[in-house]
Structures are given as structure tokens and as C-alpha cells.
mmCIF file of C-alpha atoms in Angstrom:
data_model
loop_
_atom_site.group_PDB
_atom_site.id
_atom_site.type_symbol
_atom_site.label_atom_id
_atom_site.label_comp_id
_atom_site.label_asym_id
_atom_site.label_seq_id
_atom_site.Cartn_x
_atom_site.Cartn_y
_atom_site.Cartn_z
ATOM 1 C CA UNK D 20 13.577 35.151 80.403
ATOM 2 C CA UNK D 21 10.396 34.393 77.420
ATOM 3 C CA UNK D 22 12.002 37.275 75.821
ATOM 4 C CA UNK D 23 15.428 35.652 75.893
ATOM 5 C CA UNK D 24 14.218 32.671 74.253
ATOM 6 C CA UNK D 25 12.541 34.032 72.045
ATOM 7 C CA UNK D 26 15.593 35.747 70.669
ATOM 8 C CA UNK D 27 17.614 32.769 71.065
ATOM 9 C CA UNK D 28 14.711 30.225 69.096
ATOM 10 C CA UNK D 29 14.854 33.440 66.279
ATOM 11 C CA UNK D 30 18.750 33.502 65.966
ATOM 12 C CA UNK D 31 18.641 29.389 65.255
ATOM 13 C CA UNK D 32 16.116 29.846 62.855
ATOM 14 C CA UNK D 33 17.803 32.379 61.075
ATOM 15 C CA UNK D 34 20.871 29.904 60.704
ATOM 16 C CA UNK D 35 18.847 27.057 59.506
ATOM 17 C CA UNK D 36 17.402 28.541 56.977
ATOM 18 C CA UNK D 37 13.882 29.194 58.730
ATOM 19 C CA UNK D 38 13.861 25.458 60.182
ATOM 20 C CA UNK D 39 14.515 24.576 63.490
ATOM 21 C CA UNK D 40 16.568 21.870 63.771
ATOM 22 C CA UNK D 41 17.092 21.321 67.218
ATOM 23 C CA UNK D 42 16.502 17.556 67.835
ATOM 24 C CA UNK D 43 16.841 16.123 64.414
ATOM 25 C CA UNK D 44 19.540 13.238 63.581
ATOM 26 C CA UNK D 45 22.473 14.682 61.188
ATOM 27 C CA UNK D 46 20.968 12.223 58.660
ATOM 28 C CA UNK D 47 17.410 13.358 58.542
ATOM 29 C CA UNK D 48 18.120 17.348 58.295
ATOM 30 C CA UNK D 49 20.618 16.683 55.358
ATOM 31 C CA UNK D 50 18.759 14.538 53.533
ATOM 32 C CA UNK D 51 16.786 16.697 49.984
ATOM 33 C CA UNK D 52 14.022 14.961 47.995
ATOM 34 C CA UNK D 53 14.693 12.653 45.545
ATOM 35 C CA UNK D 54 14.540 14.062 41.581
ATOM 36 C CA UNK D 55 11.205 12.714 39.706
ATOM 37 C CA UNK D 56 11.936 9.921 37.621
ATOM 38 C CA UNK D 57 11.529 10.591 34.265
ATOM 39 C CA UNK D 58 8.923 8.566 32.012
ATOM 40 C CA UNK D 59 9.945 9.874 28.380
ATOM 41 C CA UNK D 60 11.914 7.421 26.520
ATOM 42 C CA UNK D 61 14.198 7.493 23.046
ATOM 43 C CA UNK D 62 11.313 5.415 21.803
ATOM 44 C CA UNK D 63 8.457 7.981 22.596
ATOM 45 C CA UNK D 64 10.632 10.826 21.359
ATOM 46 C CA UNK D 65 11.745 8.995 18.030
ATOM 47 C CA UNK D 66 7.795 7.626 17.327
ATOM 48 C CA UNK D 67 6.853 11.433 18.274
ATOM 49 C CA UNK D 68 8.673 12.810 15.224
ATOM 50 C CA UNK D 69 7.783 10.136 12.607
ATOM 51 C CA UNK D 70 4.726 8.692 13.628
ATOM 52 C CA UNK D 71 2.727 11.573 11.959
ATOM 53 C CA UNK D 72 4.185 10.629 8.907
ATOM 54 C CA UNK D 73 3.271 6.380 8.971
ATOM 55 C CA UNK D 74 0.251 5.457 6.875
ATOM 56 C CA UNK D 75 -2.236 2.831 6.226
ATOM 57 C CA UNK D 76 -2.582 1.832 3.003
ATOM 58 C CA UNK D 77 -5.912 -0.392 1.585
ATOM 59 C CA UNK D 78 -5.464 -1.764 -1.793
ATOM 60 C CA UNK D 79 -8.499 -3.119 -3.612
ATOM 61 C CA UNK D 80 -7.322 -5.609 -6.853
ATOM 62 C CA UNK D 81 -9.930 -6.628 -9.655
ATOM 63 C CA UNK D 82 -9.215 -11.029 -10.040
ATOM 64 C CA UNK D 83 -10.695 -12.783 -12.644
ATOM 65 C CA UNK D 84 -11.458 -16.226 -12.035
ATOM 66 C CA UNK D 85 -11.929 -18.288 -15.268
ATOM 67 C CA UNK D 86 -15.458 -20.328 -15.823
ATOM 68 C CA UNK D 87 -16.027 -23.803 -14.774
ATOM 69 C CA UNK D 88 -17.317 -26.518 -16.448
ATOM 70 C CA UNK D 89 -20.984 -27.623 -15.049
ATOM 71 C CA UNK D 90 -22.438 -31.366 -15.730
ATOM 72 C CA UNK D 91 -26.181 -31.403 -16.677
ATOM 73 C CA UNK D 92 -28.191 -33.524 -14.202
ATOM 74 C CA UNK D 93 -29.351 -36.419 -15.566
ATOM 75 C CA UNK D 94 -31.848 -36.746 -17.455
ATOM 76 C CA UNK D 95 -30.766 -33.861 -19.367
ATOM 77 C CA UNK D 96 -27.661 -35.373 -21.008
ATOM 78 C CA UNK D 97 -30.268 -36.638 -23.310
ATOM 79 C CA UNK D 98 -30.009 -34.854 -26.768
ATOM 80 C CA UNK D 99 -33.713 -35.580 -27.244
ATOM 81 C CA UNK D 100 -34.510 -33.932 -24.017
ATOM 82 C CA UNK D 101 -32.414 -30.857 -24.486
ATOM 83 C CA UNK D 102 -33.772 -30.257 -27.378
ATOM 84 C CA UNK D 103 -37.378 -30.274 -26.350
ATOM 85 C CA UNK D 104 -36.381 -28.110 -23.394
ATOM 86 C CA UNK D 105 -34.549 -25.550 -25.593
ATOM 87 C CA UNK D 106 -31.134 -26.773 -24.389
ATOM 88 C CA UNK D 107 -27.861 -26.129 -26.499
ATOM 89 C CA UNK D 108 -26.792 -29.272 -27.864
ATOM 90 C CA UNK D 109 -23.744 -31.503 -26.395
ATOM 91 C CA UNK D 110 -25.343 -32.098 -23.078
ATOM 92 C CA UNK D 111 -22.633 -33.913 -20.291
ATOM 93 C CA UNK D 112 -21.752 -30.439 -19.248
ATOM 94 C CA UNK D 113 -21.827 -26.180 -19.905
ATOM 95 C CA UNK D 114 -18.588 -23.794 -18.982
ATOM 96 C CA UNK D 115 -19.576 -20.811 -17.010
ATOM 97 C CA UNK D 116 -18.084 -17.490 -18.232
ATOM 98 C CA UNK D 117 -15.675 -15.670 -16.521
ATOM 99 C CA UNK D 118 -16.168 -13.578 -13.656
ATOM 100 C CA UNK D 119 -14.645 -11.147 -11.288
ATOM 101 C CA UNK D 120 -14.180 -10.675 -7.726
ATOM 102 C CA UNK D 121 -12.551 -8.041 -5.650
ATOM 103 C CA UNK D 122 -9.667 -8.634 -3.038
ATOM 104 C CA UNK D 123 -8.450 -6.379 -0.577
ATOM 105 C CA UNK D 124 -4.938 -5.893 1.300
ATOM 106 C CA UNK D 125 -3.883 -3.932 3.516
ATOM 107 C CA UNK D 126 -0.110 -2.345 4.302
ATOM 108 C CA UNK D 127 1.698 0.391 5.378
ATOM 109 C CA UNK D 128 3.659 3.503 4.232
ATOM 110 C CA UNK D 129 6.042 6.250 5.358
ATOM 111 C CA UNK D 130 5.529 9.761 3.865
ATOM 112 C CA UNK D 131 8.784 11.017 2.634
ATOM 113 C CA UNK D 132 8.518 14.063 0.466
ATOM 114 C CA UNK D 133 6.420 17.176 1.244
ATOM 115 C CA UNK D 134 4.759 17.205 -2.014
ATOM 116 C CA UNK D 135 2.712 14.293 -1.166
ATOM 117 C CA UNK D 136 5.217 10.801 -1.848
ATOM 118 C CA UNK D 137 5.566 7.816 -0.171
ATOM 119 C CA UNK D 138 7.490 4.548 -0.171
ATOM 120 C CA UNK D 139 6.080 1.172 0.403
ATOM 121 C CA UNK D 140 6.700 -2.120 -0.729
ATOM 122 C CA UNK D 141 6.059 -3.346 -4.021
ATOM 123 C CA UNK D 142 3.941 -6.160 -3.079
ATOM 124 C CA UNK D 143 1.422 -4.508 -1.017
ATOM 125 C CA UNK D 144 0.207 -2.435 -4.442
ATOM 126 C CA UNK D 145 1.097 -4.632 -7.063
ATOM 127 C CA UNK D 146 -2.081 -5.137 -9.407
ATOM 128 C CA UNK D 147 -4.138 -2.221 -7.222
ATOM 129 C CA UNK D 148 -6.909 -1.119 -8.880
ATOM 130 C CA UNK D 149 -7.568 1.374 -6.210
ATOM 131 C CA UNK D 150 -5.169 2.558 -3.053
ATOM 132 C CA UNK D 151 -6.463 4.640 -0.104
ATOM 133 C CA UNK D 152 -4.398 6.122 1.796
ATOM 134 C CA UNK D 153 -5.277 6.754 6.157
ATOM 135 C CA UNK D 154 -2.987 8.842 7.727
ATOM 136 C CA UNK D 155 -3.235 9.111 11.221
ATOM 137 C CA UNK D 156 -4.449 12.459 11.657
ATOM 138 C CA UNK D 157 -7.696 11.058 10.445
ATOM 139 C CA UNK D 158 -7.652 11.742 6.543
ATOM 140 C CA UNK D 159 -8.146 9.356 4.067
ATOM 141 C CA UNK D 160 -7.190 10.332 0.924
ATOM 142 C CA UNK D 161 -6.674 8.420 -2.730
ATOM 143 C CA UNK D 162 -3.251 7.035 -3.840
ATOM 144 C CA UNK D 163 -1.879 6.900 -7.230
ATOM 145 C CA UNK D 164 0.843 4.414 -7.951
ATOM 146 C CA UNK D 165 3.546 6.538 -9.642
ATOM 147 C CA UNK D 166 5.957 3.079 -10.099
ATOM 148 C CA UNK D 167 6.717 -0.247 -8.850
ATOM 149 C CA UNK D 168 9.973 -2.424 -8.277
ATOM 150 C CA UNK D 169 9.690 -5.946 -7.982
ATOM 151 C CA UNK D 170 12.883 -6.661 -8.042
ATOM 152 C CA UNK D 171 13.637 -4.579 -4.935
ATOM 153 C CA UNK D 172 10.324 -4.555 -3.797
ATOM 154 C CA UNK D 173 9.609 -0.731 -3.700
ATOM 155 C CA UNK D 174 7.033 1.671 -4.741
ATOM 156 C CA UNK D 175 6.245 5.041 -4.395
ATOM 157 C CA UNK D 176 2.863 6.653 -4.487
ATOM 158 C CA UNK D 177 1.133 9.906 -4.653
ATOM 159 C CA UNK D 178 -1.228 11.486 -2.294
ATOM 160 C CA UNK D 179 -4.179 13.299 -3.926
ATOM 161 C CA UNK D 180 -4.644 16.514 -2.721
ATOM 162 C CA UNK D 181 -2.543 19.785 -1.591
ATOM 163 C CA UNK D 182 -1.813 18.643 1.874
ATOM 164 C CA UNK D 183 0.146 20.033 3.751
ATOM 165 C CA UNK D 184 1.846 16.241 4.512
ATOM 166 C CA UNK D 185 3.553 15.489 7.707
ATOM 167 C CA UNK D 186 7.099 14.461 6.269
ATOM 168 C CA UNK D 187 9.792 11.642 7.816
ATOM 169 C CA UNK D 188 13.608 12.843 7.952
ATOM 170 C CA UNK D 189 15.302 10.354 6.152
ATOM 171 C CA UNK D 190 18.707 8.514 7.997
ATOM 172 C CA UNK D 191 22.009 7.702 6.612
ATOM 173 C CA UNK D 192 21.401 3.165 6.493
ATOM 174 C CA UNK D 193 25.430 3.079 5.201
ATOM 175 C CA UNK D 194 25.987 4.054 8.923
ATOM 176 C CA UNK D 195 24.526 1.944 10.583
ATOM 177 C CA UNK D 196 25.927 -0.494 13.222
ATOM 178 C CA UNK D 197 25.360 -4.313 14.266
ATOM 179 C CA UNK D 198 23.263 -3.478 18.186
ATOM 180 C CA UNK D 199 21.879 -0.191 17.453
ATOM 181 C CA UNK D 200 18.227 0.250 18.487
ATOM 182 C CA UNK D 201 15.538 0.430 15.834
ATOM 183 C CA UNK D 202 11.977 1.109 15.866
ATOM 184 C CA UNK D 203 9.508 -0.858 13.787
ATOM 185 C CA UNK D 204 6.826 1.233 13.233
ATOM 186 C CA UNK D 205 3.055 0.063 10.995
ATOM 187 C CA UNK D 206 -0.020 -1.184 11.071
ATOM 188 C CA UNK D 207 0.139 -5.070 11.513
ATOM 189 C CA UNK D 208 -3.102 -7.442 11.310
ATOM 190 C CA UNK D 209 -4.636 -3.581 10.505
ATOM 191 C CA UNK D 210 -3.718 -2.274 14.273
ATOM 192 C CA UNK D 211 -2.354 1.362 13.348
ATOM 193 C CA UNK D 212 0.211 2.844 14.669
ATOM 194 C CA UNK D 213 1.873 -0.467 16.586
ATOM 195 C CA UNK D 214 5.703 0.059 17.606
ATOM 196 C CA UNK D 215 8.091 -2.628 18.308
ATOM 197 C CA UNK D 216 11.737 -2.335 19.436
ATOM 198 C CA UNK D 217 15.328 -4.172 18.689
ATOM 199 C CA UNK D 218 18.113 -4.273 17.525
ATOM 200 C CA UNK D 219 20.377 -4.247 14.546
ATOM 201 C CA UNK D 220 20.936 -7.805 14.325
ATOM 202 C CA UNK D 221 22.891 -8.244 11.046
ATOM 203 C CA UNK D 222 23.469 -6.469 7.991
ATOM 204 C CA UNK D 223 23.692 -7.110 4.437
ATOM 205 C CA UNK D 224 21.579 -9.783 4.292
ATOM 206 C CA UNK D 225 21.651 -11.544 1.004
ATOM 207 C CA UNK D 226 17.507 -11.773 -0.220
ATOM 208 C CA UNK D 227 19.308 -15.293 -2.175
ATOM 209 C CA UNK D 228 20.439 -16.510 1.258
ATOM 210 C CA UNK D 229 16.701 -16.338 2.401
ATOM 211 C CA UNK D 230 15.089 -18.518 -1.027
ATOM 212 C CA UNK D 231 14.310 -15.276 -2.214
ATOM 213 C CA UNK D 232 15.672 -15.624 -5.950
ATOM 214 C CA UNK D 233 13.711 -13.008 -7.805
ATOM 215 C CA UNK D 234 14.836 -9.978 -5.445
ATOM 216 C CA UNK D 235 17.750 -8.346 -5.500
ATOM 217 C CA UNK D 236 18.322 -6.823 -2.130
ATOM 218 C CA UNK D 237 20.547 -6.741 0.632
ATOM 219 C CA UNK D 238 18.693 -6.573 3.891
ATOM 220 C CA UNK D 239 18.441 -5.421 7.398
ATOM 221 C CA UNK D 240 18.212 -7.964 9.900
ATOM 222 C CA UNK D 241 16.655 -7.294 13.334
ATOM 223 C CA UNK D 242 14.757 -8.723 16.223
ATOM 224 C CA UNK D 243 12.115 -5.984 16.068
ATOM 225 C CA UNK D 244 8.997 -7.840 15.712
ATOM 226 C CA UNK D 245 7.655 -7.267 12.065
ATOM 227 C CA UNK D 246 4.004 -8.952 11.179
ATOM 228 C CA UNK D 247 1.913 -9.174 8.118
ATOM 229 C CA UNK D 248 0.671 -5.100 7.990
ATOM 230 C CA UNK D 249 4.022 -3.821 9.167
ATOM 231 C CA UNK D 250 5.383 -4.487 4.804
ATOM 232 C CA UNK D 251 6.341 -0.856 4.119
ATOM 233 C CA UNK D 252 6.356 0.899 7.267
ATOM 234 C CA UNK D 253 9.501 2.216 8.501
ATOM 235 C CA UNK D 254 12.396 0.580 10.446
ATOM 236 C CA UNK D 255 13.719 4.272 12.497
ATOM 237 C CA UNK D 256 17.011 4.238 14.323
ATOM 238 C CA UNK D 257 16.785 6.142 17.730
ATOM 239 C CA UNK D 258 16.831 9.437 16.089
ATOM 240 C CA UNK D 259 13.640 8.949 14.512
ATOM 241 C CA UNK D 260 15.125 9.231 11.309
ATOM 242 C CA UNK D 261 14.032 6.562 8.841
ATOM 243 C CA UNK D 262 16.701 3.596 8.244
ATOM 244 C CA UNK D 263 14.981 1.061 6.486
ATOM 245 C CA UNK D 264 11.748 0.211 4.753
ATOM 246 C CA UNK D 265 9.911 -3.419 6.551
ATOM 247 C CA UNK D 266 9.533 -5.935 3.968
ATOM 248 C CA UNK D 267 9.457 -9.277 5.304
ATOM 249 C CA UNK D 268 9.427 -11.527 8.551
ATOM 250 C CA UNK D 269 10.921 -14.881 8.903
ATOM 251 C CA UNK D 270 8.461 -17.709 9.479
ATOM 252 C CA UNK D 271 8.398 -20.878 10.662
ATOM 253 C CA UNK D 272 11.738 -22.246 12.521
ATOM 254 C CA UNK D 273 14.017 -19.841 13.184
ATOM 255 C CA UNK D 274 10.994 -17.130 13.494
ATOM 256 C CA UNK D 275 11.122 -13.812 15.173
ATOM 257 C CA UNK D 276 13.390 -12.321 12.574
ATOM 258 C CA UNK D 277 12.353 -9.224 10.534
ATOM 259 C CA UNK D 278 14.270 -7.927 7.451
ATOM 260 C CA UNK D 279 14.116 -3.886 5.806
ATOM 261 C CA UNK D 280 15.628 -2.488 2.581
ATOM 262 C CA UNK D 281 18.157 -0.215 3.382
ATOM 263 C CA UNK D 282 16.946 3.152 2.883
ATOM 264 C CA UNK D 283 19.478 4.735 1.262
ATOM 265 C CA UNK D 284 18.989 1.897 -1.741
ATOM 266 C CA UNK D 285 15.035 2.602 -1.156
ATOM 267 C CA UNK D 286 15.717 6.415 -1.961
ATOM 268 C CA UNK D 287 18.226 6.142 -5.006
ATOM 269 C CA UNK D 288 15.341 4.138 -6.490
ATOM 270 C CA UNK D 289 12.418 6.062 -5.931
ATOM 271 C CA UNK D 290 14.361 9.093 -7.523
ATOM 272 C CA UNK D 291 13.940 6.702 -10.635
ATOM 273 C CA UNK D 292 10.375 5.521 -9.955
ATOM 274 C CA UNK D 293 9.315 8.913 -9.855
ATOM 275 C CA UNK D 294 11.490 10.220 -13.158
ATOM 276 C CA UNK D 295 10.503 7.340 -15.248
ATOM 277 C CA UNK D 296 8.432 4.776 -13.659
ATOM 278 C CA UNK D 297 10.854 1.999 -13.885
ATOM 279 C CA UNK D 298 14.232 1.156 -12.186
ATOM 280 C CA UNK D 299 17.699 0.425 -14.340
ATOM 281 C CA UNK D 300 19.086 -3.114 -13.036
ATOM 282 C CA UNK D 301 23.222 -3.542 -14.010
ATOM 283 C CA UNK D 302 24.020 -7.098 -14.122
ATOM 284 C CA UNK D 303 26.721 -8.993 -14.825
ATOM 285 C CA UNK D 304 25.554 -12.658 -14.696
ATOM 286 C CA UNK D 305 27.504 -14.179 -11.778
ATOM 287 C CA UNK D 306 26.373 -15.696 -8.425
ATOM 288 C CA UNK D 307 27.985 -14.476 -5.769
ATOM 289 C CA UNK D 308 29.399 -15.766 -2.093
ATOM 290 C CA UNK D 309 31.926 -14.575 0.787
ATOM 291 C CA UNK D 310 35.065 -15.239 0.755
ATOM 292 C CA UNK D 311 35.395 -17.835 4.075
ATOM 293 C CA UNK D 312 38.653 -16.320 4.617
ATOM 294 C CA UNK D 313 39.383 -12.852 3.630
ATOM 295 C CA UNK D 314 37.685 -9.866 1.684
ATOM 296 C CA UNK D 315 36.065 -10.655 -1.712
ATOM 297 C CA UNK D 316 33.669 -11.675 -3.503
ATOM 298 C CA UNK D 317 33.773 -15.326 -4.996
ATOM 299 C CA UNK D 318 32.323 -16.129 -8.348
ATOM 300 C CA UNK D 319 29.833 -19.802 -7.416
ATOM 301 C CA UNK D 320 28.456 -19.280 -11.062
ATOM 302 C CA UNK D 321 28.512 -17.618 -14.248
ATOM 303 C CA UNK D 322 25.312 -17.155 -16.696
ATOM 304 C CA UNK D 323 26.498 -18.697 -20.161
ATOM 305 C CA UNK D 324 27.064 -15.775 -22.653
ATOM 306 C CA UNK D 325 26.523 -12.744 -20.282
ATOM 307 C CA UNK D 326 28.889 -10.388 -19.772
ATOM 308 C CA UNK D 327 30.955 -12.216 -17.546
ATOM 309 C CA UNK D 328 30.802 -15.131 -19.453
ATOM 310 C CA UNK D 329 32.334 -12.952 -22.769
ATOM 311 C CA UNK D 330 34.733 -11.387 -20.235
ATOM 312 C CA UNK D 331 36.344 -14.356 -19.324
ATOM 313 C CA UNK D 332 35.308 -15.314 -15.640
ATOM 314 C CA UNK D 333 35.151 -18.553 -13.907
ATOM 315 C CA UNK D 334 33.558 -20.280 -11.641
ATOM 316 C CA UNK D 335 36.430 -20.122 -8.819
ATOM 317 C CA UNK D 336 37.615 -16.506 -9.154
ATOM 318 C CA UNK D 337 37.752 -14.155 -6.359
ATOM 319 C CA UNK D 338 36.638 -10.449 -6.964
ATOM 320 C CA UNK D 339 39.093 -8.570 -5.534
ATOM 321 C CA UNK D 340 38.921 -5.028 -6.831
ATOM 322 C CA UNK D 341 35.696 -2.854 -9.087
ATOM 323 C CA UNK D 342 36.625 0.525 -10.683
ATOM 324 C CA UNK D 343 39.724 0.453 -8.463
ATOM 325 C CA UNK D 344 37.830 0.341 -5.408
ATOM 326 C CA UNK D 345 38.364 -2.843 -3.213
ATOM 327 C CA UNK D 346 36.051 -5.051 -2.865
ATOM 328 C CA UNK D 347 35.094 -6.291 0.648
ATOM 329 C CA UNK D 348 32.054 -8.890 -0.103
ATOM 330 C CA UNK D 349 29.355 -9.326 -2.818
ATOM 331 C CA UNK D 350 27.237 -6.706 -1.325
ATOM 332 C CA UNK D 351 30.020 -4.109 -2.523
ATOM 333 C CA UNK D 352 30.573 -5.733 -5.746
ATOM 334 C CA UNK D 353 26.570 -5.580 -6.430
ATOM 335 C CA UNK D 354 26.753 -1.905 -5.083
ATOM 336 C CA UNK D 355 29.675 -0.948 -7.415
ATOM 337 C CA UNK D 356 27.613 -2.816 -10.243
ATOM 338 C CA UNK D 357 24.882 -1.240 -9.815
ATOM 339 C CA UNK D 358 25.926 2.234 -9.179
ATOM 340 C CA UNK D 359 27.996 1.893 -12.340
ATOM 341 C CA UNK D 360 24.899 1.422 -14.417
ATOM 342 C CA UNK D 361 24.909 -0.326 -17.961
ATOM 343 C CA UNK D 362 26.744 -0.420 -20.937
ATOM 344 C CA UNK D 363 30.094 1.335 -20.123
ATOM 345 C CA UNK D 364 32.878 -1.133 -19.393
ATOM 346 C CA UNK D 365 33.882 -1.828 -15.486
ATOM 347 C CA UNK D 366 37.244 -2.942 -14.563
ATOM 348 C CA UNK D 367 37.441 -5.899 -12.055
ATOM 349 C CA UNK D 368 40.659 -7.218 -10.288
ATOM 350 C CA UNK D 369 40.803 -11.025 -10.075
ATOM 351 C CA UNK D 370 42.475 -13.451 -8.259
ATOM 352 C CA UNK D 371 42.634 -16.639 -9.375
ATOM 353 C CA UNK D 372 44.949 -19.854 -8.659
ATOM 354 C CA UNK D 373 47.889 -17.344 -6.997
ATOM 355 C CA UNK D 374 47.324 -15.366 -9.920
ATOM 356 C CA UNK D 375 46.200 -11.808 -10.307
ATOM 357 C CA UNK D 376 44.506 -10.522 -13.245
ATOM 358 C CA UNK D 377 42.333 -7.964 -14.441
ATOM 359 C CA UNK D 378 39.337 -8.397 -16.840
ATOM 360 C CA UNK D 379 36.431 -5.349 -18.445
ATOM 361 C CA UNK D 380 32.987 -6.299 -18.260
ATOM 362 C CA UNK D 381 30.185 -4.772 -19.097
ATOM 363 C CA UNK D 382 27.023 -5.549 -17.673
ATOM 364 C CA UNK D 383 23.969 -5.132 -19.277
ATOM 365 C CA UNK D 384 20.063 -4.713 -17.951
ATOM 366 C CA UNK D 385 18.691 -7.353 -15.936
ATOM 367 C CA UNK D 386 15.657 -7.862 -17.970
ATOM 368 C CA UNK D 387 18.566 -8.407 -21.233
ATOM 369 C CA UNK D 388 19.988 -11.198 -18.722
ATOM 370 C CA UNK D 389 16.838 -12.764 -17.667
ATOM 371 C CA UNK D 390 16.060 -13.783 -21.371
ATOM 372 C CA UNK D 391 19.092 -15.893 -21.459
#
């Protein structure tokens, strides 16, 4: 009889695998584990394959602060006395010369070529007497300012040095979408390495519309949270790839909004920071706003005796076409401009008063315009 049940305990074994199930509810012997959870997110996997590449930057600027007039204690406004005591005459009071003190910034950078370049904002370098460079690996190395921007507040610097240099893939910013996720990546208040997330909030964010008049840009919006450190880091979509270049953060009411250059505009002009130093500007001399109904751009204002101006356009007009191409707001028109470049003549198709009519203009360099 043992032997019998023995055979019989073997054979039900055998079916289940090796476990005896006699006893067990249904539920219990079907039931597997449960797969881990997984901890990795886009985030991590995105900051993994640019963060290498996000750098510190400490600027050090030489200021000059201009001597001050000192008054002579009494009694030595006395002539008599000043001259007994060696004093130059005049008394009442001496200037102090000049002198000199040193500020430092701080910002942050994104390492896009593998020859040692990187873009930042124009502000965090402008006037540097000397840039460092700390990349997170733990060198510090010295930065040379190869050109500057202010009007679209870029700049591009060289590392000293052979390397090698951990490089960020550059993204396609003409793609992207209103509620994509982006990645905020610097070194705010000098924390390295901080990442904040959000979203795509807007795009083509007039720099005007924000009481920035001497930039000419046409920003990113998003809710990522960008602080003072973060100017010149990179805004990365959830690729990784590099989408924008931080430049700004809105303050006071309505705060909590952060604003990047487009990187595609950031790249075209650090091709021409580093073949020449300087950046080409086409301008026509017109303010720009939407159309409230429609595509467009409408003219607000025109610059007396710019190009527009000897073209023939109004205050009223609605830019309907540039080089044939349709225009769809004043971002395109500005894009169209400025990818057209100066002094050949650009067709524009106008509406005005029911009318359609077409008009050459040829703009000129903004510095030309700015003299006006």
C-alpha cells in the first residue's frame, strides 16, 4: 500500500510540474508573480545622453568705477592751512581716481561640436575678461569667446585643450509640438546638473510681446522651471536631443514661465559666429502683429525711410505672401526675411483695403536701420 502511494504522490507531481497541488484553491495555484516595476524613466534616459555634455560656465568681468569727489574736513578748506600742510590748492573737496573691481557670474552651456564648441547665451559672457569652463566629469578648463549675439542672445565658445568632449545631438525645434515634454537641464543659483520637467507650452513667442525690444527672437514657452544659472543650458525634448537654448524666466505676476531660443535659429547662427564673429541681421523696418482673424502678418508700423518705407507699405497692410511662399504670421515673415539675407530684392504679396498688390523690398542690415 506505501508503495502505491508513493507512485500515485509521484504521478501528480509529474503533472504539476514538480508541485503538488492537492489542496490548493484554483485561484492560488494559477496565480504567477507579478513583473518588477520598472524605475527608469524618459527623463533619466534623455539626461543620461546629454547630461555629459551640460557645463558650468564662471565669467570674471574687469568694471571700472569712476572717482568720487571727497570734501576736506574742516579746518582744511582753509587755503592758508593747506598750504602749510603741503595740500594742493582749492580745498572744499579732492576726486579720487578711478579704480577697478572684479565681478563674477555664473551660467551654463551645452557642448555641441566635438572639436571643443559650445552655445550659451550672450549675456552670461558679455564683457568676460576670463571664462572657465566645469564640465561635469570634473575638468575645468579655459574658454575663449569666439563671438557674441546680442540681438539673439547667443554665443559660442571654445574649449582649450584636445579633449576628447562629450557632444549633445542636436533636435529638429521646427518640429516641435504645443504639450511635448521637455527637459530643462543647468546649473541654477550654481547647483550643477539640476533637471526640471514640462511642457511645450507655446511657441513662437514674440521677445517684443515680453518688453524685450532690443532682441530679436521668437521663443519657446514652457512650464519647465528655469532660474537664474539655468541662461544657456539646454531645453531637450524626450529624446535627449537638444531643442532649445534657456534664456530667460518670467518674473513677477504671471511667474513660473521659462522661454528658449529655438535651436535650429541658435545653430544657423553659430555657423556665423564661428566663420566671422558677427551675425548678418535682414530688416525691413516694420512692426509686426497677427492677423486676429486669418493668416498674415499685419504691418502696426513702418520705420520712416527704410526699406519698407521706399517700397511703399503702410501702416494697415496685411503680409500675405514672401518669395512666393505664404505667409502664416510674423514669425514666418521674420524667418523668410531673414533667411533671405540683405541687399537682393524680396517680393511681398499685400492685401490692403480688398485690394491685392505686390511690392519689392529690400531690406538692409539691422545695424543700417538702427541709425535711422
Amino acid at each position: 500500500m506505501a508503495g502505491a502511494a508513493a507512485r500515485i504522490a509521484s504521478l501528480l507531481m509529474a503533472a504539476s510540474g514538480g508541485s503538488l497541488l492537492i489542496g490548493l484553491p484554483p485561484v492560488l495555484a494559477q496565480s504567477a508573480p507579478a513583473p518588477a516595476l520598472t524605475r527608469q524613466s524618459f527623463v533619466a534616459e534623455a539626461v543620461k545622453r546629454t547630461g555629459p555634455a551640460v557645463v558650468t560656465i564662471d565669467t570674471e568681468r574687469t568694471v571700472v568705477v569712476p572717482g568720487r569727489a571727497l570734501v576736506s574736513p574742516f579746518p582744511f578748506n582753509d587755503p592758508m592751512l593747506r598750504q602749510f600742510f603741503g595740500l594742493p590748492p582749492g580745498g572744499g573737496a579732492t576726486r579720487m581716481p578711478p579704480s577697478q573691481r572684479t565681478e563674477r557670474g555664473q551660467g551654463s552651456g551645452v557642448i555641441y561640436d566635438p572639436s571643443g564648441l559650445l552655445l550659451t547665451n550672450a549675456h552670461v559672457v558679455e564683457g568676460s575678461t576670463r571664462v572657465m569652463v566645469g564640465l561635469p566629469d570634473g575638468r575645468r578648463v579655459e574658454g575663449k569667446v569666439v563671438g557674441s549675439d546680442s540681438v539673439t542672445d547667443l554665443a559660442v565658445v571654445r574649449l582649450s585643450g584636445p579633449g576628447p568632449w562629450p557632444v549633445a545631438a542636436l533636435g529638429d525645434s521646427d518640429a516641435l509640438q504645443v504639450g511635448e515634454w521637455v527637459i530643462a537641464v543647468g546649473n541654477p543659483f550654481g547647483l550643477d546638473q539640476t533637471v526640471t520637467l514640462g511642457i511645450v507650452s507655446n511657441l513662437n513667442r514674440n521677445a517684443a510681446a515680453l518688453g524685450i525690444t532690443d532682441k530679436r527672437l521668437q521663443l519657446i514657452q514652457t512650464d519647465a522651471a528655469i532660474n537664474p544659472g539655468n541662461s544657456g543650458g539646454p531645453l531637450l525634448n524626450a529624446d535627449g536631443e537638444v531643442i532649445g537654448i534657456n534664456t530667460l524666466v518670467r518674473s513677477g505676476p504671471g511667474a513660473g514661465l521659462g522661454f528658449a531660443i529655438p535651436v535650429n535659429q541658435a545653430s544657423s547662427v553659430a555657423q556665423q559666429l564661428v566663420a566671422s564673429g558677427k551675425v548678418s541681421h535682414a530688416m525691413v523696418g516694420v512692426a509686426l502683429e497677427p492677423v486676429r482673424s486669418g493668416s498674415g502678418a499685419k504691418v502696426r508700423s513702418v520705420i520712416p525711410g527704410g526699406p519698407a518705407a521706399r517700397a511703399g507699405l503702410r501702416a494697415g497692410d496685411v503680409v500675405v505672401a514672401a518669395a512666393g511662399q505664404p505667409v502664416a504670421d510674423p514669425a514666418a515673415l521674420i524667418q523668410v526675411v531673414s533667411r533671405h539675407g540683405v541687399g537682393r530684392p524680396l517680393l511681398l504679396q499685400l492685401a490692403r483695403e480688398g485690394r491685392t498688390l505686390e511690392v519689392s523690398v529690400t531690406p538692409v542690415e539691422l545695424s543700417t536701420l538702427m541709425k535711422r
